Short mmCIF file of C-alpha atoms in Angstrom, two decimals:
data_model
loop_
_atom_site.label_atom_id
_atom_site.label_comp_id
_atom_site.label_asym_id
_atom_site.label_seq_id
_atom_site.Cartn_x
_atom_site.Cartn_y
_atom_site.Cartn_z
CA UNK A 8 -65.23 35.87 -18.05
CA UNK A 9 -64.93 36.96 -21.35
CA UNK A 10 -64.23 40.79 -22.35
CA UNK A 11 -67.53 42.22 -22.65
CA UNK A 12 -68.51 45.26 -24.83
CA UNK A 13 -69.80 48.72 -24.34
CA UNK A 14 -73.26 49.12 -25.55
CA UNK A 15 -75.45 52.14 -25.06
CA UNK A 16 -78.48 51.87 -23.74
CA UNK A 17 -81.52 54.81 -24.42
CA UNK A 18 -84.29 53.62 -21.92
CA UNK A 19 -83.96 55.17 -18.75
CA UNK A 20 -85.50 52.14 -16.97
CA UNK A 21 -82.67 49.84 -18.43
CA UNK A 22 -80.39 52.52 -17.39
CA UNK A 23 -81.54 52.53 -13.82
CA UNK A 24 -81.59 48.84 -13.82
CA UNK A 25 -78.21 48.51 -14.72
CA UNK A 26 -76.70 50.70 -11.98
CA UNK A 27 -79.05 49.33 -9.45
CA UNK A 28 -77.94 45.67 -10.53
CA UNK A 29 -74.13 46.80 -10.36
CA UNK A 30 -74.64 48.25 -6.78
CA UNK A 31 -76.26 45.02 -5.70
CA UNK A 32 -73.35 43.39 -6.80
CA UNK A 33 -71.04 45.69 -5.24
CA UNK A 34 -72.85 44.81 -2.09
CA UNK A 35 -72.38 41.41 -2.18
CA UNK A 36 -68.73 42.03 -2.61
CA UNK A 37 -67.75 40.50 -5.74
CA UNK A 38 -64.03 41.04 -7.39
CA UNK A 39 -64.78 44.65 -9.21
CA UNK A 40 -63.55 43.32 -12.41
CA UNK A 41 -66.24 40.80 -12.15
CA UNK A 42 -69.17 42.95 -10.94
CA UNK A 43 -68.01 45.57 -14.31
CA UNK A 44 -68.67 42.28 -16.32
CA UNK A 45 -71.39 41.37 -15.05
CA UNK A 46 -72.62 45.29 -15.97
CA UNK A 47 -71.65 45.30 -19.05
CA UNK A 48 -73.14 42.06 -19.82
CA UNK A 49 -76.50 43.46 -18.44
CA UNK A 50 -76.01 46.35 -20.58
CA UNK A 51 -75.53 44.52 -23.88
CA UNK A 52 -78.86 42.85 -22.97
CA UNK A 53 -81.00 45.93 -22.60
CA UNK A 54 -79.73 46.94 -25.70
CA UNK A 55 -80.46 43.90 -27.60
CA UNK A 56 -83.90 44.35 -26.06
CA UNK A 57 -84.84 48.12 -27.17
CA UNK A 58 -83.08 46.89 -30.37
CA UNK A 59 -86.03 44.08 -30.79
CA UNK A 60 -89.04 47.29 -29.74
CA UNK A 61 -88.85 45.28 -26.14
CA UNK A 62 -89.17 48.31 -23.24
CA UNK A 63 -89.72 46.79 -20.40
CA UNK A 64 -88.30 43.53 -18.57
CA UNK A 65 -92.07 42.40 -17.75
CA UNK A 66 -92.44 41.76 -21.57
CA UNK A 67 -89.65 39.54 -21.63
CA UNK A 68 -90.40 35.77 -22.02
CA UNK A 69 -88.34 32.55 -22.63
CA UNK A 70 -88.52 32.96 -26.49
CA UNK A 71 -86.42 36.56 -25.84
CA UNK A 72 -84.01 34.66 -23.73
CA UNK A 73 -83.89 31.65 -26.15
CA UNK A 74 -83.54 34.31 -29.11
CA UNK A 75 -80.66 36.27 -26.94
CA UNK A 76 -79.11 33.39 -26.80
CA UNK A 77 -79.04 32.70 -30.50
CA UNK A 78 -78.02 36.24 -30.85
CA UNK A 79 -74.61 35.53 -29.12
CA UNK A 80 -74.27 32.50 -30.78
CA UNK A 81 -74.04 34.11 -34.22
CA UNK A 82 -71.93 37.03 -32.80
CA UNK A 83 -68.57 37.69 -33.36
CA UNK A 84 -65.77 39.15 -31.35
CA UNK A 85 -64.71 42.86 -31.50
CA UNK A 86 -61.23 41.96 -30.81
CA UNK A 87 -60.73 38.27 -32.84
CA UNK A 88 -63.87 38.51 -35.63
CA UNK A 89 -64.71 35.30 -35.13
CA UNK A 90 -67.74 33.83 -33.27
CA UNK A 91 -67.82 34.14 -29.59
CA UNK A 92 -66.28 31.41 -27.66
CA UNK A 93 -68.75 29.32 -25.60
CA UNK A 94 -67.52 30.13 -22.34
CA UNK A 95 -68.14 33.71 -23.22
CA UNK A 96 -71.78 32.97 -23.65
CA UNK A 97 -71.93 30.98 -20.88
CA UNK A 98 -70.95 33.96 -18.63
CA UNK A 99 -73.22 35.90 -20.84
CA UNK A 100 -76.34 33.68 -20.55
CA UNK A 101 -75.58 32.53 -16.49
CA UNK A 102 -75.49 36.86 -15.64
CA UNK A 103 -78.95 36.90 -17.39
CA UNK A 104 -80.23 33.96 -15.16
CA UNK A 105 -79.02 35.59 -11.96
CA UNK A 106 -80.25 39.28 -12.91
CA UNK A 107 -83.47 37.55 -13.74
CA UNK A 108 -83.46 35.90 -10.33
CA UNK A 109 -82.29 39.18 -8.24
CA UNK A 110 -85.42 40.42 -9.87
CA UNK A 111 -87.45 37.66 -8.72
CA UNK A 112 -86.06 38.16 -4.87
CA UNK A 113 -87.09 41.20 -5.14
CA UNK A 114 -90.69 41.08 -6.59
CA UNK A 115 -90.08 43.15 -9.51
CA UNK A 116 -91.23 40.24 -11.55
CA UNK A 117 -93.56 37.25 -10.72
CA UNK A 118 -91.26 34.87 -12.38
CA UNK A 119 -88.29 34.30 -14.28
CA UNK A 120 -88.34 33.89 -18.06
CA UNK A 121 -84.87 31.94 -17.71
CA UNK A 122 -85.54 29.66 -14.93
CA UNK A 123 -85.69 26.66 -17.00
CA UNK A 124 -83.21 27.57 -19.63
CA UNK A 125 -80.08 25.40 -19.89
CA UNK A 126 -76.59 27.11 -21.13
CA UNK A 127 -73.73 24.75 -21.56
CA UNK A 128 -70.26 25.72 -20.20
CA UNK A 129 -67.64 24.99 -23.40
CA UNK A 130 -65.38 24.02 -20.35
CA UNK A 131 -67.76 22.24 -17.70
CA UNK A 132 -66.79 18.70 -16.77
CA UNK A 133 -70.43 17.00 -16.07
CA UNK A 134 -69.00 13.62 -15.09
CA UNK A 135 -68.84 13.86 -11.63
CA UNK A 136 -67.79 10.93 -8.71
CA UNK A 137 -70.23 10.17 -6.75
CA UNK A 138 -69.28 8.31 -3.16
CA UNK A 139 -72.30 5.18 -2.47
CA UNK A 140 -73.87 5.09 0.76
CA UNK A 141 -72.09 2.22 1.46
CA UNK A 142 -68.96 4.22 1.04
CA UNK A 143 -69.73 7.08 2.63
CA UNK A 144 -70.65 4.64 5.87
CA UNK A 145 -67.54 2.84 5.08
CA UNK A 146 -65.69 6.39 5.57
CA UNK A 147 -67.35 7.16 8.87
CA UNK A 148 -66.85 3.40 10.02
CA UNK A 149 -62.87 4.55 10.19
CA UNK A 150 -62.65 8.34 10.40
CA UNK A 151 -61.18 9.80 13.91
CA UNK A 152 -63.00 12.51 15.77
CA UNK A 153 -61.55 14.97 13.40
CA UNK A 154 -62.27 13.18 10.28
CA UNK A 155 -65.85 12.58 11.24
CA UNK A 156 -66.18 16.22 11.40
CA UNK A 157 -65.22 16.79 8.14
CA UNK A 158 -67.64 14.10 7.29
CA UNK A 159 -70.52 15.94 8.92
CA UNK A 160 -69.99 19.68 7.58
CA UNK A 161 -68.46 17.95 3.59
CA UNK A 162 -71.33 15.38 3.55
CA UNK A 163 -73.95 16.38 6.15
CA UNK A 164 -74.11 19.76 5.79
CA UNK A 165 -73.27 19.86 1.82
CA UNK A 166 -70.88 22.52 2.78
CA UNK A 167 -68.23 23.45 -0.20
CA UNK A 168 -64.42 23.27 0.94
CA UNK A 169 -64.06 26.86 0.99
CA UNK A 170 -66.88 27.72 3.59
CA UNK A 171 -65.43 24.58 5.64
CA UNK A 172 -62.10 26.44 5.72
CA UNK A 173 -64.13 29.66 6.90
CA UNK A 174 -66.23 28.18 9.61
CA UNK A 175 -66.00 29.67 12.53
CA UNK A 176 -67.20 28.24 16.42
CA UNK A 177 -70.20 31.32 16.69
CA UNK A 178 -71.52 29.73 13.28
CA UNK A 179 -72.39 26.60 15.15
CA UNK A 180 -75.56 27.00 16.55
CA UNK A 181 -76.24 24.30 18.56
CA UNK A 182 -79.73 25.56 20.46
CA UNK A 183 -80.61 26.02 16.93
CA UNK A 184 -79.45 22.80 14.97
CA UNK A 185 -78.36 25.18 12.62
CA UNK A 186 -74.75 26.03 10.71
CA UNK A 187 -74.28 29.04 9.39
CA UNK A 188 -72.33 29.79 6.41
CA UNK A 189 -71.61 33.66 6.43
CA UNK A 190 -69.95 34.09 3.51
CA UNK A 191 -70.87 31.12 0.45
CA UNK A 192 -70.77 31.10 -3.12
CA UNK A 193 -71.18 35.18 -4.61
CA UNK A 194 -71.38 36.05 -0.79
CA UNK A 195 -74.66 34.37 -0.44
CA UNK A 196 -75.06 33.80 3.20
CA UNK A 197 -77.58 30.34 4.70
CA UNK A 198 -78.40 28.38 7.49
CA UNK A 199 -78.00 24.67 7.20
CA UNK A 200 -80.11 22.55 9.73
CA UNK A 201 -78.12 19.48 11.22
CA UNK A 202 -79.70 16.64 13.26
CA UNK A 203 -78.98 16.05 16.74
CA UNK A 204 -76.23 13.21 16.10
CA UNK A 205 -74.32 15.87 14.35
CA UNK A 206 -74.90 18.27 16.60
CA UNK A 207 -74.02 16.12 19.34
CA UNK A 208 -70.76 14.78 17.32
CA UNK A 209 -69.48 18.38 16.54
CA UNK A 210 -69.66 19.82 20.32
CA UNK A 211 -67.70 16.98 20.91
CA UNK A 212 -65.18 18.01 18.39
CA UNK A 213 -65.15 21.34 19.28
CA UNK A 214 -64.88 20.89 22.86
CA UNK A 215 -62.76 18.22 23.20
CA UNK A 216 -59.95 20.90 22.63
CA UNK A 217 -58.40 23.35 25.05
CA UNK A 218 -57.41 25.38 21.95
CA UNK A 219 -58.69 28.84 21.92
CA UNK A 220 -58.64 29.50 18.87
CA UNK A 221 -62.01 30.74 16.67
CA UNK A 222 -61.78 28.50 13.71
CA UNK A 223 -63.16 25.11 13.43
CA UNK A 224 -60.36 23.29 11.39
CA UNK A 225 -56.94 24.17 12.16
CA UNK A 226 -53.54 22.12 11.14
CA UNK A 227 -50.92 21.14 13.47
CA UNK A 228 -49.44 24.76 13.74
CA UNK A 229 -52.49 26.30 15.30
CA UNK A 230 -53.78 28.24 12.00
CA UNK A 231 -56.70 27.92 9.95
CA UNK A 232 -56.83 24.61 7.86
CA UNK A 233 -56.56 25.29 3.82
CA UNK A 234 -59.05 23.96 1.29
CA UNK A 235 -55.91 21.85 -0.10
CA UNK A 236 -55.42 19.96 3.31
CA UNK A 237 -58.80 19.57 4.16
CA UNK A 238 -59.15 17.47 0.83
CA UNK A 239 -55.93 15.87 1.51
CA UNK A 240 -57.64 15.05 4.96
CA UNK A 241 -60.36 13.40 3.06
CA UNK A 242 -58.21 11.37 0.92
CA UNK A 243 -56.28 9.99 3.54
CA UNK A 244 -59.42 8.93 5.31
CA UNK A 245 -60.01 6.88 1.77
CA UNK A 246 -57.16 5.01 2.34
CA UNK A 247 -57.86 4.44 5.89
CA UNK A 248 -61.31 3.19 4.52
CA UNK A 249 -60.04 1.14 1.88
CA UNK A 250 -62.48 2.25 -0.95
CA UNK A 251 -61.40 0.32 -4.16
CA UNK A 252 -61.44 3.40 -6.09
CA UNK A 253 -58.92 4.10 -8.94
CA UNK A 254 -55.80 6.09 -9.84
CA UNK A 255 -57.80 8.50 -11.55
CA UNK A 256 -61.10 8.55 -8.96
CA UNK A 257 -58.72 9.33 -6.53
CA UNK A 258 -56.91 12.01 -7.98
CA UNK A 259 -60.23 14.07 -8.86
CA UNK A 260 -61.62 13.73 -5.53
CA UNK A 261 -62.13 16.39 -2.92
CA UNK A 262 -64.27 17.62 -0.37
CA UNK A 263 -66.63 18.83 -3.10
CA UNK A 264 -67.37 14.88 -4.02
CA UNK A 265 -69.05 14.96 -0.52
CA UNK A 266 -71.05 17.81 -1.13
CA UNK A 267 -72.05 16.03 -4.58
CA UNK A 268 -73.19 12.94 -2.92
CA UNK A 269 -75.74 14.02 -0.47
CA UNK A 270 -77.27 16.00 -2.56
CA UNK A 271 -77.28 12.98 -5.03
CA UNK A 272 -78.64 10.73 -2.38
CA UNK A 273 -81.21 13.42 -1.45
CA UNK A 274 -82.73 13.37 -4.12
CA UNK A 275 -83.02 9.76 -4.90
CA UNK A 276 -84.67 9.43 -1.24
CA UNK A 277 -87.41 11.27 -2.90
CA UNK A 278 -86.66 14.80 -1.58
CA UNK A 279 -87.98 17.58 -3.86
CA UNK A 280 -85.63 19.56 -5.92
CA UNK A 281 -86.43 23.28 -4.79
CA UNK A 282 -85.61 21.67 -1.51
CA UNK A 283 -82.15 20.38 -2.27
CA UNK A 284 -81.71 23.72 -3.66
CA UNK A 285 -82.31 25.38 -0.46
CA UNK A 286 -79.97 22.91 1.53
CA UNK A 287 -77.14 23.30 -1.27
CA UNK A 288 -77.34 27.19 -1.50
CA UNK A 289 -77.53 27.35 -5.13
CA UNK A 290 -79.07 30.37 -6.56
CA UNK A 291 -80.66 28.93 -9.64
CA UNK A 292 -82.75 25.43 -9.57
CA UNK A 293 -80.28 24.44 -13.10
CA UNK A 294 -77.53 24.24 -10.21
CA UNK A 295 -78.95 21.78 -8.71
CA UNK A 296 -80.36 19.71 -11.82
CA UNK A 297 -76.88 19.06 -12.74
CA UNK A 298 -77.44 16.24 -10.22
CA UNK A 299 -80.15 14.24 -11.38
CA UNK A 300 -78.09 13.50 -14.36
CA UNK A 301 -75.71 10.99 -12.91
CA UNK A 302 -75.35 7.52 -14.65
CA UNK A 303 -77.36 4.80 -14.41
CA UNK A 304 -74.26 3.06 -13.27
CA UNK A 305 -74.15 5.66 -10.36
CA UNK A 306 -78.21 5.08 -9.52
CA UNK A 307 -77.34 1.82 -9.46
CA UNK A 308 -74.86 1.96 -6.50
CA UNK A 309 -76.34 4.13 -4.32
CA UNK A 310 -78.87 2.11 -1.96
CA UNK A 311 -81.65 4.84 -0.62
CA UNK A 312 -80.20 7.43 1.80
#
């Protein structure tokens, strides 16, 4: 995140909001360098607000967002001079859409003036590989018991390579169909529901050992299996497979291409967005949107899931 500034704020609602917001975040455990960001960001808002006669956050609409937005834009740095960089306002813009949301969780407003807002990251890559469904069956054709696994939570449970690194046995529910990822993306935790062939697949996995150990993945020393060889796992299960994939395809791909994919071949069996939302974890619908902009060379390969 960029360095955000100190701005004073008068209104003692803003004030109130901003320490409630920065205990919230404290709660969910986020780095404390990132949750005083995050603050200060807030802050800068409010003040931009009672600077424009706005009091209250009910009387804020998309055009104050939009404006805000422009606001940064023509901004420049305390410390450089020169006009914000656009990651900066990306970090800016994103801590609106999530305060915005909190708010919404909480029923302190009916809905949020930002939902529908896009703010471009100066540094996001959206190209992003998609796997077929003819690959992904091609993967599952050849995977072991192990690799199958990793199929299931990557691909069938959308789950990002950190949280498959942190699963545990208890967050397998299997007289609930459900996974449970404790500890996702900003410490958000869900339940993912999984149908009974990958229920039935991952007892089998996770009984077919007489390890004791508590985590699902571990390497050949007995400890927990890294993000870094679970995607190495993957990508020697791409060779097994025989994808003809490229130099370049194969060096940017990870478990996170999995997670990509179903939620890519969700959506074009016809499954509503909010709903891919849910199953994904994202916080904010734009999360998800990012994936019904793949090519029309991408559309073209994937044959209904």
């Amino acid at each position: 995140m960029g360095a955000p500034s100190k701005h004073k704020i008068y209104t003692e609602f803003y004030q109130e909001q901003a320490v409630n917001y920065k205990k919230h975040l404290d709660i969910l455990g986020l780095n404390p360098e990132t949750t005083q960001s995050r603050y200060l960001y807030l802050r800068e808002f409010f003040s931009y607000l009672e600077s424009n006669k706005i009091f209250t956050i009910k009387e804020v609409t998309p055009k104050e967002i939009a404006d805000y937005n422009d606001y940064l834009k023509d901004k420049k740095s305390q410390r450089t001079g020169k006009a914000l960089k656009q990651k900066s306002i990306y970090d800016h813009m994103r801590n609106l859409q999530q305060y915005l949301g909190y708010l919404l969780e909480i029923e302190t407003i009916k809905s949020n003036p930002a939902s529908h807002l896009k703010f471009t990251n100066g540094t996001e890559k959206v190209a992003r590989f998609i796997f077929s469904q003819d690959q992904i069956q091609a993967l599952y054709q050849v995977a072991n018991l192990e690799e199958r696994t990793i199929l299931n939570i990557g691909y069938g449970c959308g789950l990002r390579v950190q949280e498959m690194s942190d699963l545990n046995k208890e967050d397998i529910r299997f007289s609930e169909n459900l996974v449970i990822v404790q500890k996702g993306k900003n410490s958000k935790r869900r339940l993912v529901p999984i149908s009974d062939k990958i229920k039935t697949e991952l007892e089998e996995f996770i009984f077919s050992s007489e390890r004791k150990t508590n985590e699902i993945f571990v390497h050949s020393k007995g400890q927990r299996m890294q993000t870094g060889t679970l995607n190495k796992r993957l990508k020697t299960l791409i060779y097994k497979a025989k994808l003809n994939l490229n130099e370049t395809e194969l060096n940017s791909i990870g478990i996170h291409n999995l997670r990509h994919s179903i939620a890519t071949h969700l959506l074009q069996n016809g499954m509503k967005l909010e709903q891919v939302q849910k199953f994904l974890g994202h916080s904010h619908i734009e999360s998800t949107e990012i994936y019904t902009h793949i090519t029309q060379e991408q559309i073209n390969n994937i044959k209904g899931y």
